[in-house]
Amino acid sequence: MYLTSAAVVVFVSFVIAALFIRQSARTKLSPRTELKWLLPRGSLSRKITKYILQLMGVFLFAVTLITAYFGKNNTFENFSPTFVWVIWWVGLTFIVALVANLWPALNPWRTLALWSHFFDKDTRRPYPKQLGAWPVVIAFIIFAWLELIAQGPETPQVLFWLILMYSFYSWLGMAIFGVGNWLRHGDLFTHFYKLFGRFSLLNTESNKVQLRLPGAGLTHDKPLHLSETCFVVLLLSTVSFDGILETPLWKDLLNFIAENQLLRPLLIELQASGIDIIMLVKSLALLTLPCVLLGVFLLFCFISVKAGGERMPLSIAAGHYVLSLVPIALAYHIAHYIFYLMIAGQQIIPLISDPFGYGWDIFGTANYAMDIGVINAKTVWFISIYAIIIGHVIAVVLAHYSAIKIYQNHKQTLMSQIPMLFLMIGYTMLSLWILSQPIVE
């Protein structure tokens, strides 16, 4: 029943978009109001706010490294794992996507590079156009594997070395191409937060603060590069992959592989070689799912172009439509992680008093008891449903807006959006189905 209702809502949003968003009204989709009272341009308060955020980012970066190296090598008694995987990776994403992108000011790698004066803000060596965002795509695949599959990144000692390696990689890129060039083109987390930040209510770019509609920042005039298209699809697929790992379907797949007589000799040989079969299967699935979703997305883009009667390269069509997938990725991120953030995030309260796990009680919160009743299953379910439906509705509107920029008349636009509507409805139902499955892991 809820799957059908969600599909109907997405369909109705398509009808409304078709009726009210026309070629002549496309500029009205993204009205922006500058909030001059919040942080006036050129004001001392703006500079102070930026400097405070920079200090906060560097301080937390230092605390994370120090506690990871010198504190107890215990995931639950050390500050660094909870801060990195729960507060920073999950919590900051919520803030960036729903409020404003604070990452440029918080980014410790950027701040330390600029403060050191060792790196040029922009060097004369141009960033190779052929590279596109491929370094970001490769870095995110590695990051996703570490987060979802690898055993060890949640332990402080391993986390310490991972942060050091990423720091070296990031500063090396800045040294070669300049701080600005590297952050714009090759830095993983700058790309990630900028992408989700385009959905937020507040636009903090161009040295001013503007209020806008949710998702308005995802409208664009030029198609994204193929590498950026792949990055967006990769974001969507990894959060879906994390949900699939907890479903009975995944358990059944593992059982099928384990019991398959054709695969058994190979599995025995791999296991004898010291290879973790479960980790191998997960790794292959992590690489396969983005390829499948990309293939499906490109197929619907191809059908959309044909239905609209327009001739254009498939990569260009995908580059126009791909940002409409960001609200879907964000919606599933909220649905999948809201309970995790609300429950596991409480662990940071005692850890700020005892960050090393030495038995300290600096702020008097070391004995804080986790409240598992802070959010119940019913609330999580309703938040998840509404987040996914709203995300797909916004996606439909953004896809329609993109089509307006491609096609010459309303009929072409409408015809091109019918295939995209089926894609949105299909993924709405798939997302809700994944969430409705009992957790088996």
mmCIF file of C-alpha atoms in Angstrom, residues 48-436:
data_model
loop_
_atom_site.group_PDB
_atom_site.id
_atom_site.type_symbol
_atom_site.label_atom_id
_atom_site.label_comp_id
_atom_site.label_asym_id
_atom_site.label_seq_id
_atom_site.Cartn_x
_atom_site.Cartn_y
_atom_site.Cartn_z
ATOM 1 C CA ILE A 48 35.311 36.323 12.637
ATOM 2 C CA THR A 49 32.791 33.549 11.831
ATOM 3 C CA LYS A 50 35.032 32.198 9.086
ATOM 4 C CA TYR A 51 38.087 32.275 11.348
ATOM 5 C CA ILE A 52 36.209 30.517 14.182
ATOM 6 C CA LEU A 53 35.118 27.743 11.808
ATOM 7 C CA GLN A 54 38.687 27.368 10.536
ATOM 8 C CA LEU A 55 40.025 27.122 14.099
ATOM 9 C CA MET A 56 37.315 24.606 14.969
ATOM 10 C CA GLY A 57 38.178 22.437 11.969
ATOM 11 C CA VAL A 58 41.908 22.449 12.723
ATOM 12 C CA PHE A 59 41.323 21.833 16.448
ATOM 13 C CA LEU A 60 39.050 18.832 15.830
ATOM 14 C CA PHE A 61 41.482 17.496 13.237
ATOM 15 C CA ALA A 62 44.336 17.686 15.779
ATOM 16 C CA VAL A 63 42.235 16.130 18.567
ATOM 17 C CA THR A 64 41.207 13.287 16.262
ATOM 18 C CA LEU A 65 44.804 12.502 15.294
ATOM 19 C CA ILE A 66 46.169 12.795 18.838
ATOM 20 C CA THR A 67 43.468 10.669 20.454
ATOM 21 C CA ALA A 68 43.668 8.068 17.663
ATOM 22 C CA TYR A 69 47.417 7.664 18.172
ATOM 23 C CA PHE A 70 47.849 8.084 21.938
ATOM 24 C CA GLY A 71 44.457 6.925 23.236
ATOM 25 C CA LYS A 72 43.166 3.414 23.854
ATOM 26 C CA ASN A 73 42.877 1.350 20.701
ATOM 27 C CA ASN A 74 39.229 0.699 21.441
ATOM 28 C CA THR A 75 36.472 1.841 19.098
ATOM 29 C CA PHE A 76 34.016 2.686 21.876
ATOM 30 C CA GLU A 77 36.436 4.251 24.370
ATOM 31 C CA ASN A 78 38.328 6.510 21.964
ATOM 32 C CA PHE A 79 37.084 9.861 20.652
ATOM 33 C CA SER A 80 38.332 9.476 17.065
ATOM 34 C CA PRO A 81 36.142 6.653 15.623
ATOM 35 C CA THR A 82 32.847 8.090 16.862
ATOM 36 C CA PHE A 83 33.777 11.582 15.763
ATOM 37 C CA VAL A 84 34.951 10.554 12.277
ATOM 38 C CA TRP A 85 32.341 7.959 11.316
ATOM 39 C CA VAL A 86 29.281 9.312 13.137
ATOM 40 C CA ILE A 87 29.611 13.044 13.840
ATOM 41 C CA TRP A 88 31.699 14.108 10.844
ATOM 42 C CA TRP A 89 30.761 11.683 8.072
ATOM 43 C CA VAL A 90 27.048 11.266 8.895
ATOM 44 C CA GLY A 91 26.188 14.297 11.048
ATOM 45 C CA LEU A 92 28.009 16.962 9.049
ATOM 46 C CA THR A 93 26.390 15.656 5.869
ATOM 47 C CA PHE A 94 22.967 16.352 7.405
ATOM 48 C CA ILE A 95 24.006 19.925 8.287
ATOM 49 C CA VAL A 96 25.632 20.606 4.908
ATOM 50 C CA ALA A 97 22.671 19.262 2.935
ATOM 51 C CA LEU A 98 19.859 20.767 4.992
ATOM 52 C CA VAL A 99 21.340 24.052 6.293
ATOM 53 C CA ALA A 100 24.524 25.248 4.561
ATOM 54 C CA ASN A 101 27.838 23.956 3.245
ATOM 55 C CA LEU A 102 30.278 24.833 6.038
ATOM 56 C CA TRP A 103 32.986 22.469 4.787
ATOM 57 C CA PRO A 104 35.114 25.041 2.909
ATOM 58 C CA ALA A 105 35.685 26.864 6.216
ATOM 59 C CA LEU A 106 35.927 23.711 8.346
ATOM 60 C CA ASN A 107 38.238 21.831 5.957
ATOM 61 C CA PRO A 108 41.461 21.399 7.999
ATOM 62 C CA TRP A 109 43.566 20.352 4.998
ATOM 63 C CA ARG A 110 42.663 23.562 3.169
ATOM 64 C CA THR A 111 43.125 25.762 6.243
ATOM 65 C CA LEU A 112 46.518 24.330 7.178
ATOM 66 C CA ALA A 113 47.694 24.576 3.568
ATOM 67 C CA LEU A 114 46.749 28.253 3.384
ATOM 68 C CA TRP A 115 48.140 29.072 6.828
ATOM 69 C CA SER A 116 51.456 27.405 6.069
ATOM 70 C CA HIS A 117 52.154 29.620 3.007
ATOM 71 C CA PHE A 118 54.014 26.588 1.637
ATOM 72 C CA PHE A 119 51.339 25.960 -0.987
ATOM 73 C CA ASP A 120 50.341 28.355 -3.755
ATOM 74 C CA LYS A 121 46.680 29.253 -3.774
ATOM 75 C CA ASP A 122 46.718 28.577 -7.513
ATOM 76 C CA THR A 123 49.792 27.504 -9.449
ATOM 77 C CA ARG A 124 50.559 28.024 -13.112
ATOM 78 C CA ARG A 125 50.343 24.271 -13.673
ATOM 79 C CA PRO A 126 46.793 23.721 -14.973
ATOM 80 C CA TYR A 127 44.680 20.810 -13.829
ATOM 81 C CA PRO A 128 44.437 18.367 -16.787
ATOM 82 C CA LYS A 129 40.949 18.537 -18.307
ATOM 83 C CA GLN A 130 41.079 14.876 -19.264
ATOM 84 C CA LEU A 131 41.369 13.943 -15.578
ATOM 85 C CA GLY A 132 37.989 15.513 -14.822
ATOM 86 C CA ALA A 133 36.707 14.258 -11.480
ATOM 87 C CA TRP A 134 38.092 10.747 -11.961
ATOM 88 C CA PRO A 135 40.492 11.108 -8.971
ATOM 89 C CA VAL A 136 37.395 11.890 -6.868
ATOM 90 C CA VAL A 137 35.565 8.829 -8.211
ATOM 91 C CA ILE A 138 38.505 6.509 -7.458
ATOM 92 C CA ALA A 139 39.040 8.039 -4.008
ATOM 93 C CA PHE A 140 35.354 7.593 -3.136
ATOM 94 C CA ILE A 141 35.363 3.937 -4.184
ATOM 95 C CA ILE A 142 38.297 3.370 -1.827
ATOM 96 C CA PHE A 143 36.595 5.356 0.929
ATOM 97 C CA ALA A 144 33.318 3.444 0.502
ATOM 98 C CA TRP A 145 35.190 0.139 0.646
ATOM 99 C CA LEU A 146 36.897 1.214 3.870
ATOM 100 C CA GLU A 147 33.616 2.357 5.394
ATOM 101 C CA LEU A 148 31.333 -0.492 4.349
ATOM 102 C CA ILE A 149 33.532 -3.555 3.882
ATOM 103 C CA ALA A 150 37.040 -3.363 5.336
ATOM 104 C CA GLN A 151 37.700 -4.569 8.856
ATOM 105 C CA GLY A 152 39.772 -2.167 10.919
ATOM 106 C CA PRO A 153 39.025 1.459 9.883
ATOM 107 C CA GLU A 154 36.798 1.792 12.946
ATOM 108 C CA THR A 155 39.761 1.183 15.265
ATOM 109 C CA PRO A 156 41.764 4.257 16.361
ATOM 110 C CA GLN A 157 45.215 3.059 15.268
ATOM 111 C CA VAL A 158 44.096 2.162 11.744
ATOM 112 C CA LEU A 159 42.086 5.363 11.525
ATOM 113 C CA PHE A 160 45.183 7.390 12.451
ATOM 114 C CA TRP A 161 47.190 6.005 9.531
ATOM 115 C CA LEU A 162 44.273 6.380 7.116
ATOM 116 C CA ILE A 163 43.940 10.071 8.023
ATOM 117 C CA LEU A 164 47.684 10.564 7.596
ATOM 118 C CA MET A 165 47.620 8.899 4.182
ATOM 119 C CA TYR A 166 44.707 11.036 3.019
ATOM 120 C CA SER A 167 46.461 14.145 4.361
ATOM 121 C CA PHE A 168 49.564 13.313 2.326
ATOM 122 C CA TYR A 169 47.437 12.646 -0.774
ATOM 123 C CA SER A 170 45.487 15.891 -0.351
ATOM 124 C CA TRP A 171 48.501 18.113 0.294
ATOM 125 C CA LEU A 172 50.393 16.480 -2.576
ATOM 126 C CA GLY A 173 47.564 17.426 -4.927
ATOM 127 C CA MET A 174 47.603 20.986 -3.575
ATOM 128 C CA ALA A 175 51.399 21.189 -3.985
ATOM 129 C CA ILE A 176 51.196 20.090 -7.626
ATOM 130 C CA PHE A 177 48.119 21.992 -8.827
ATOM 131 C CA GLY A 178 47.628 24.681 -6.201
ATOM 132 C CA VAL A 179 45.150 24.726 -3.307
ATOM 133 C CA GLY A 180 42.253 26.153 -5.294
ATOM 134 C CA ASN A 181 42.764 23.980 -8.367
ATOM 135 C CA TRP A 182 42.978 20.772 -6.370
ATOM 136 C CA LEU A 183 39.954 21.529 -4.210
ATOM 137 C CA ARG A 184 37.845 22.431 -7.257
ATOM 138 C CA HIS A 185 38.776 19.381 -9.293
ATOM 139 C CA GLY A 186 40.434 16.571 -7.340
ATOM 140 C CA ASP A 187 39.499 16.671 -3.650
ATOM 141 C CA LEU A 188 37.002 13.999 -2.586
ATOM 142 C CA PHE A 189 35.369 15.633 0.422
ATOM 143 C CA THR A 190 35.159 19.084 -1.171
ATOM 144 C CA HIS A 191 33.249 17.485 -4.074
ATOM 145 C CA PHE A 192 31.049 15.445 -1.744
ATOM 146 C CA TYR A 193 30.007 18.301 0.537
ATOM 147 C CA LYS A 194 29.658 20.774 -2.328
ATOM 148 C CA LEU A 195 27.308 18.377 -4.101
ATOM 149 C CA PHE A 196 25.040 17.893 -1.078
ATOM 150 C CA GLY A 197 25.457 21.558 -0.144
ATOM 151 C CA ARG A 198 23.767 22.536 -3.400
ATOM 152 C CA PHE A 199 20.550 21.131 -1.915
ATOM 153 C CA SER A 200 20.721 23.235 1.286
ATOM 154 C CA LEU A 201 18.475 26.131 2.256
ATOM 155 C CA LEU A 202 21.358 28.579 2.578
ATOM 156 C CA ASN A 203 23.743 29.381 -0.245
ATOM 157 C CA THR A 204 27.058 30.607 1.143
ATOM 158 C CA GLU A 205 28.941 30.926 -2.133
ATOM 159 C CA SER A 206 29.932 34.230 -3.758
ATOM 160 C CA ASN A 207 30.794 35.763 -0.381
ATOM 161 C CA LYS A 208 27.152 36.193 0.664
ATOM 162 C CA VAL A 209 24.392 34.260 2.435
ATOM 163 C CA GLN A 210 21.217 33.599 0.421
ATOM 164 C CA LEU A 211 17.985 31.823 1.307
ATOM 165 C CA ARG A 212 16.708 29.516 -1.434
ATOM 166 C CA LEU A 213 14.306 26.637 -2.049
ATOM 167 C CA PRO A 214 15.580 23.126 -1.158
ATOM 168 C CA GLY A 215 17.359 21.732 -4.189
ATOM 169 C CA ALA A 216 17.432 25.048 -6.064
ATOM 170 C CA GLY A 217 21.223 24.960 -6.078
ATOM 171 C CA LEU A 218 21.077 21.772 -8.158
ATOM 172 C CA THR A 219 19.809 23.648 -11.205
ATOM 173 C CA HIS A 220 22.559 24.209 -13.742
ATOM 174 C CA ASP A 221 23.017 25.428 -17.299
ATOM 175 C CA LYS A 222 25.920 23.272 -18.467
ATOM 176 C CA PRO A 223 25.985 19.455 -18.424
ATOM 177 C CA LEU A 224 28.318 17.806 -15.948
ATOM 178 C CA HIS A 225 31.433 15.977 -17.107
ATOM 179 C CA LEU A 226 31.047 12.195 -17.420
ATOM 180 C CA SER A 227 33.311 11.706 -14.404
ATOM 181 C CA GLU A 228 31.023 13.904 -12.282
ATOM 182 C CA THR A 229 28.008 11.967 -13.557
ATOM 183 C CA CYS A 230 29.687 8.752 -12.421
ATOM 184 C CA PHE A 231 30.432 10.310 -9.026
ATOM 185 C CA VAL A 232 26.767 11.203 -8.420
ATOM 186 C CA VAL A 233 25.629 7.696 -9.415
ATOM 187 C CA LEU A 234 28.347 6.245 -7.192
ATOM 188 C CA LEU A 235 27.032 8.231 -4.209
ATOM 189 C CA LEU A 236 23.535 6.935 -4.799
ATOM 190 C CA SER A 237 24.665 3.343 -5.273
ATOM 191 C CA THR A 238 26.873 3.156 -2.171
ATOM 192 C CA VAL A 239 24.162 4.287 0.233
ATOM 193 C CA SER A 240 21.781 1.803 -1.432
ATOM 194 C CA PHE A 241 24.462 -0.885 -1.173
ATOM 195 C CA ASP A 242 24.775 -0.274 2.569
ATOM 196 C CA GLY A 243 21.034 -0.847 2.926
ATOM 197 C CA ILE A 244 21.038 -3.975 0.773
ATOM 198 C CA LEU A 245 23.717 -5.552 2.991
ATOM 199 C CA GLU A 246 21.170 -5.651 5.821
ATOM 200 C CA THR A 247 18.361 -7.351 3.888
ATOM 201 C CA PRO A 248 17.322 -11.027 3.656
ATOM 202 C CA LEU A 249 18.014 -10.751 -0.079
ATOM 203 C CA TRP A 250 21.727 -10.312 0.611
ATOM 204 C CA LYS A 251 21.711 -13.235 3.036
ATOM 205 C CA ASP A 252 20.007 -15.408 0.410
ATOM 206 C CA LEU A 253 22.615 -14.387 -2.160
ATOM 207 C CA LEU A 254 25.453 -15.388 0.155
ATOM 208 C CA ASN A 255 23.752 -18.732 0.823
ATOM 209 C CA PHE A 256 23.332 -19.320 -2.914
ATOM 210 C CA ILE A 257 27.025 -18.636 -3.544
ATOM 211 C CA ALA A 258 28.090 -20.865 -0.651
ATOM 212 C CA GLU A 259 25.918 -23.779 -1.774
ATOM 213 C CA ASN A 260 26.554 -23.499 -5.505
ATOM 214 C CA GLN A 261 28.327 -26.659 -6.685
ATOM 215 C CA LEU A 262 29.981 -24.941 -9.654
ATOM 216 C CA LEU A 263 31.525 -22.241 -7.452
ATOM 217 C CA ARG A 264 32.500 -24.503 -4.543
ATOM 218 C CA PRO A 265 35.939 -25.602 -5.890
ATOM 219 C CA LEU A 266 36.885 -21.998 -6.571
ATOM 220 C CA LEU A 267 35.657 -20.861 -3.154
ATOM 221 C CA ILE A 268 37.635 -23.607 -1.423
ATOM 222 C CA GLU A 269 40.756 -22.639 -3.326
ATOM 223 C CA LEU A 270 40.322 -18.941 -2.514
ATOM 224 C CA GLN A 271 39.701 -19.680 1.143
ATOM 225 C CA ALA A 272 42.785 -21.881 1.283
ATOM 226 C CA SER A 273 44.763 -18.928 -0.105
ATOM 227 C CA GLY A 274 43.695 -16.837 2.871
ATOM 228 C CA ILE A 275 41.084 -14.762 1.022
ATOM 229 C CA ASP A 276 37.999 -13.707 2.998
ATOM 230 C CA ILE A 277 35.132 -14.913 0.782
ATOM 231 C CA ILE A 278 32.503 -12.637 2.337
ATOM 232 C CA MET A 279 34.719 -9.591 1.909
ATOM 233 C CA LEU A 280 35.463 -10.583 -1.682
ATOM 234 C CA VAL A 281 31.776 -10.935 -2.536
ATOM 235 C CA LYS A 282 30.990 -7.596 -0.910
ATOM 236 C CA SER A 283 33.822 -5.926 -2.803
ATOM 237 C CA LEU A 284 32.608 -7.298 -6.134
ATOM 238 C CA ALA A 285 29.065 -6.199 -5.303
ATOM 239 C CA LEU A 286 30.300 -2.705 -4.379
ATOM 240 C CA LEU A 287 31.884 -2.404 -7.817
ATOM 241 C CA THR A 288 28.988 -4.023 -9.667
ATOM 242 C CA LEU A 289 26.052 -2.045 -8.250
ATOM 243 C CA PRO A 290 27.292 1.407 -9.423
ATOM 244 C CA CYS A 291 27.852 -0.043 -12.904
ATOM 245 C CA VAL A 292 24.318 -1.458 -12.951
ATOM 246 C CA LEU A 293 22.754 1.805 -11.742
ATOM 247 C CA LEU A 294 24.840 3.823 -14.194
ATOM 248 C CA GLY A 295 23.732 1.528 -17.002
ATOM 249 C CA VAL A 296 20.066 1.905 -16.011
ATOM 250 C CA PHE A 297 20.404 5.681 -15.706
ATOM 251 C CA LEU A 298 22.100 5.986 -19.107
ATOM 252 C CA LEU A 299 19.439 3.748 -20.665
ATOM 253 C CA PHE A 300 16.635 5.992 -19.410
ATOM 254 C CA CYS A 301 18.562 9.090 -20.515
ATOM 255 C CA PHE A 302 18.856 7.556 -23.992
ATOM 256 C CA ILE A 303 15.128 6.778 -24.105
ATOM 257 C CA SER A 304 14.369 10.283 -22.809
ATOM 258 C CA VAL A 305 16.386 11.916 -25.594
ATOM 259 C CA LYS A 306 14.731 9.727 -28.232
ATOM 260 C CA ALA A 307 11.268 10.446 -26.819
ATOM 261 C CA GLY A 308 11.991 14.164 -26.916
ATOM 262 C CA GLY A 309 13.154 14.009 -30.513
ATOM 263 C CA GLU A 310 16.512 15.612 -29.819
ATOM 264 C CA ARG A 311 19.966 14.532 -31.010
ATOM 265 C CA MET A 312 22.783 14.766 -28.500
ATOM 266 C CA PRO A 313 25.573 12.566 -27.125
ATOM 267 C CA LEU A 314 24.419 10.296 -24.313
ATOM 268 C CA SER A 315 27.067 11.673 -21.936
ATOM 269 C CA ILE A 316 25.702 15.204 -22.459
ATOM 270 C CA ALA A 317 22.121 14.109 -21.767
ATOM 271 C CA ALA A 318 23.252 12.292 -18.610
ATOM 272 C CA GLY A 319 25.231 15.375 -17.566
ATOM 273 C CA HIS A 320 22.058 17.465 -17.783
ATOM 274 C CA TYR A 321 19.904 15.056 -15.780
ATOM 275 C CA VAL A 322 22.296 13.624 -13.195
ATOM 276 C CA LEU A 323 21.956 16.336 -10.544
ATOM 277 C CA SER A 324 18.290 15.348 -10.213
ATOM 278 C CA LEU A 325 19.579 12.177 -8.516
ATOM 279 C CA VAL A 326 21.179 14.140 -5.647
ATOM 280 C CA PRO A 327 17.899 14.657 -3.691
ATOM 281 C CA ILE A 328 17.324 10.894 -3.950
ATOM 282 C CA ALA A 329 20.803 10.129 -2.608
ATOM 283 C CA LEU A 330 20.267 12.627 0.217
ATOM 284 C CA ALA A 331 16.828 11.233 1.036
ATOM 285 C CA TYR A 332 18.191 7.709 1.315
ATOM 286 C CA HIS A 333 21.148 8.991 3.371
ATOM 287 C CA ILE A 334 18.673 10.524 5.845
ATOM 288 C CA ALA A 335 16.436 7.459 5.870
ATOM 289 C CA HIS A 336 19.330 5.047 6.320
ATOM 290 C CA TYR A 337 21.367 6.951 8.888
ATOM 291 C CA ILE A 338 18.905 8.956 11.028
ATOM 292 C CA PHE A 339 18.590 6.210 13.645
ATOM 293 C CA TYR A 340 22.335 5.547 13.609
ATOM 294 C CA LEU A 341 23.100 9.247 14.117
ATOM 295 C CA MET A 342 20.591 9.707 16.933
ATOM 296 C CA ILE A 343 21.721 6.605 18.849
ATOM 297 C CA ALA A 344 25.424 6.137 18.082
ATOM 298 C CA GLY A 345 25.925 9.906 18.034
ATOM 299 C CA GLN A 346 25.200 10.043 21.760
ATOM 300 C CA GLN A 347 28.489 8.240 22.364
ATOM 301 C CA ILE A 348 30.310 11.507 21.694
ATOM 302 C CA ILE A 349 28.854 12.964 24.924
ATOM 303 C CA PRO A 350 30.927 10.814 27.336
ATOM 304 C CA LEU A 351 33.872 10.806 24.921
ATOM 305 C CA ILE A 352 34.345 14.584 25.034
ATOM 306 C CA SER A 353 35.068 14.171 28.747
ATOM 307 C CA ASP A 354 37.317 11.141 28.265
ATOM 308 C CA PRO A 355 38.665 11.359 24.694
ATOM 309 C CA PHE A 356 41.664 9.050 25.252
ATOM 310 C CA GLY A 357 39.776 6.399 27.237
ATOM 311 C CA TYR A 358 41.970 6.986 30.299
ATOM 312 C CA GLY A 359 39.092 7.386 32.754
ATOM 313 C CA TRP A 360 39.015 11.192 32.720
ATOM 314 C CA ASP A 361 35.881 13.270 33.296
ATOM 315 C CA ILE A 362 36.815 16.733 31.997
ATOM 316 C CA PHE A 363 33.292 18.098 31.452
ATOM 317 C CA GLY A 364 31.378 15.832 33.832
ATOM 318 C CA THR A 365 29.753 13.769 31.072
ATOM 319 C CA ALA A 366 31.870 10.611 31.267
ATOM 320 C CA ASN A 367 29.074 8.653 32.935
ATOM 321 C CA TYR A 368 26.393 9.662 30.462
ATOM 322 C CA ALA A 369 24.081 6.716 29.722
ATOM 323 C CA MET A 370 22.904 6.300 26.148
ATOM 324 C CA ASP A 371 19.169 6.930 25.734
ATOM 325 C CA ILE A 372 17.899 4.450 23.137
ATOM 326 C CA GLY A 373 14.411 5.943 23.458
ATOM 327 C CA VAL A 374 15.458 9.296 21.988
ATOM 328 C CA ILE A 375 13.888 8.129 18.721
ATOM 329 C CA ASN A 376 11.631 5.118 18.175
ATOM 330 C CA ALA A 377 11.153 2.803 15.220
ATOM 331 C CA LYS A 378 7.814 4.363 14.233
ATOM 332 C CA THR A 379 9.330 7.848 14.048
ATOM 333 C CA VAL A 380 12.284 6.560 12.027
ATOM 334 C CA TRP A 381 9.927 4.822 9.612
ATOM 335 C CA PHE A 382 7.830 7.947 9.000
ATOM 336 C CA ILE A 383 10.922 10.145 8.616
ATOM 337 C CA SER A 384 12.306 7.627 6.121
ATOM 338 C CA ILE A 385 9.108 7.442 4.062
ATOM 339 C CA TYR A 386 8.646 11.212 3.919
ATOM 340 C CA ALA A 387 12.337 11.806 3.150
ATOM 341 C CA ILE A 388 12.320 9.370 0.225
ATOM 342 C CA ILE A 389 9.028 10.602 -1.220
ATOM 343 C CA ILE A 390 9.997 14.284 -0.914
ATOM 344 C CA GLY A 391 13.438 13.534 -2.348
ATOM 345 C CA HIS A 392 11.937 11.854 -5.401
ATOM 346 C CA VAL A 393 9.373 14.638 -5.871
ATOM 347 C CA ILE A 394 12.159 17.226 -5.915
ATOM 348 C CA ALA A 395 14.098 14.963 -8.288
ATOM 349 C CA VAL A 396 11.149 14.912 -10.712
ATOM 350 C CA VAL A 397 10.935 18.716 -10.633
ATOM 351 C CA LEU A 398 14.695 19.084 -11.220
ATOM 352 C CA ALA A 399 14.625 16.595 -14.097
ATOM 353 C CA HIS A 400 11.763 18.533 -15.671
ATOM 354 C CA TYR A 401 13.690 21.778 -15.237
ATOM 355 C CA SER A 402 16.711 20.211 -16.938
ATOM 356 C CA ALA A 403 14.540 19.054 -19.831
ATOM 357 C CA ILE A 404 13.230 22.595 -20.331
ATOM 358 C CA LYS A 405 16.788 23.752 -21.024
ATOM 359 C CA ILE A 406 17.322 20.988 -23.589
ATOM 360 C CA TYR A 407 14.130 21.014 -25.636
ATOM 361 C CA GLN A 408 12.522 23.749 -27.694
ATOM 362 C CA ASN A 409 8.868 23.325 -26.812
ATOM 363 C CA HIS A 410 6.610 22.022 -24.064
ATOM 364 C CA LYS A 411 5.540 18.889 -25.971
ATOM 365 C CA GLN A 412 9.149 17.742 -26.420
ATOM 366 C CA THR A 413 9.849 18.419 -22.760
ATOM 367 C CA LEU A 414 6.797 16.461 -21.641
ATOM 368 C CA MET A 415 7.539 13.472 -23.868
ATOM 369 C CA SER A 416 11.174 13.341 -22.724
ATOM 370 C CA GLN A 417 10.144 13.224 -19.083
ATOM 371 C CA ILE A 418 7.890 10.187 -19.292
ATOM 372 C CA PRO A 419 10.866 7.744 -19.239
ATOM 373 C CA MET A 420 12.461 9.710 -16.361
ATOM 374 C CA LEU A 421 9.167 9.486 -14.467
ATOM 375 C CA PHE A 422 9.262 5.691 -14.690
ATOM 376 C CA LEU A 423 12.868 5.760 -13.457
ATOM 377 C CA MET A 424 11.947 7.925 -10.449
ATOM 378 C CA ILE A 425 8.919 5.806 -9.563
ATOM 379 C CA GLY A 426 10.981 2.621 -9.864
ATOM 380 C CA TYR A 427 13.717 3.877 -7.586
ATOM 381 C CA THR A 428 11.158 5.230 -5.087
ATOM 382 C CA MET A 429 9.635 1.792 -4.757
ATOM 383 C CA LEU A 430 13.055 0.098 -4.605
ATOM 384 C CA SER A 431 14.247 2.457 -1.847
ATOM 385 C CA LEU A 432 11.122 1.939 0.256
ATOM 386 C CA TRP A 433 11.328 -1.817 -0.300
ATOM 387 C CA ILE A 434 14.922 -1.882 0.995
ATOM 388 C CA LEU A 435 13.904 0.102 4.082
ATOM 389 C CA SER A 436 10.952 -2.191 4.757
#
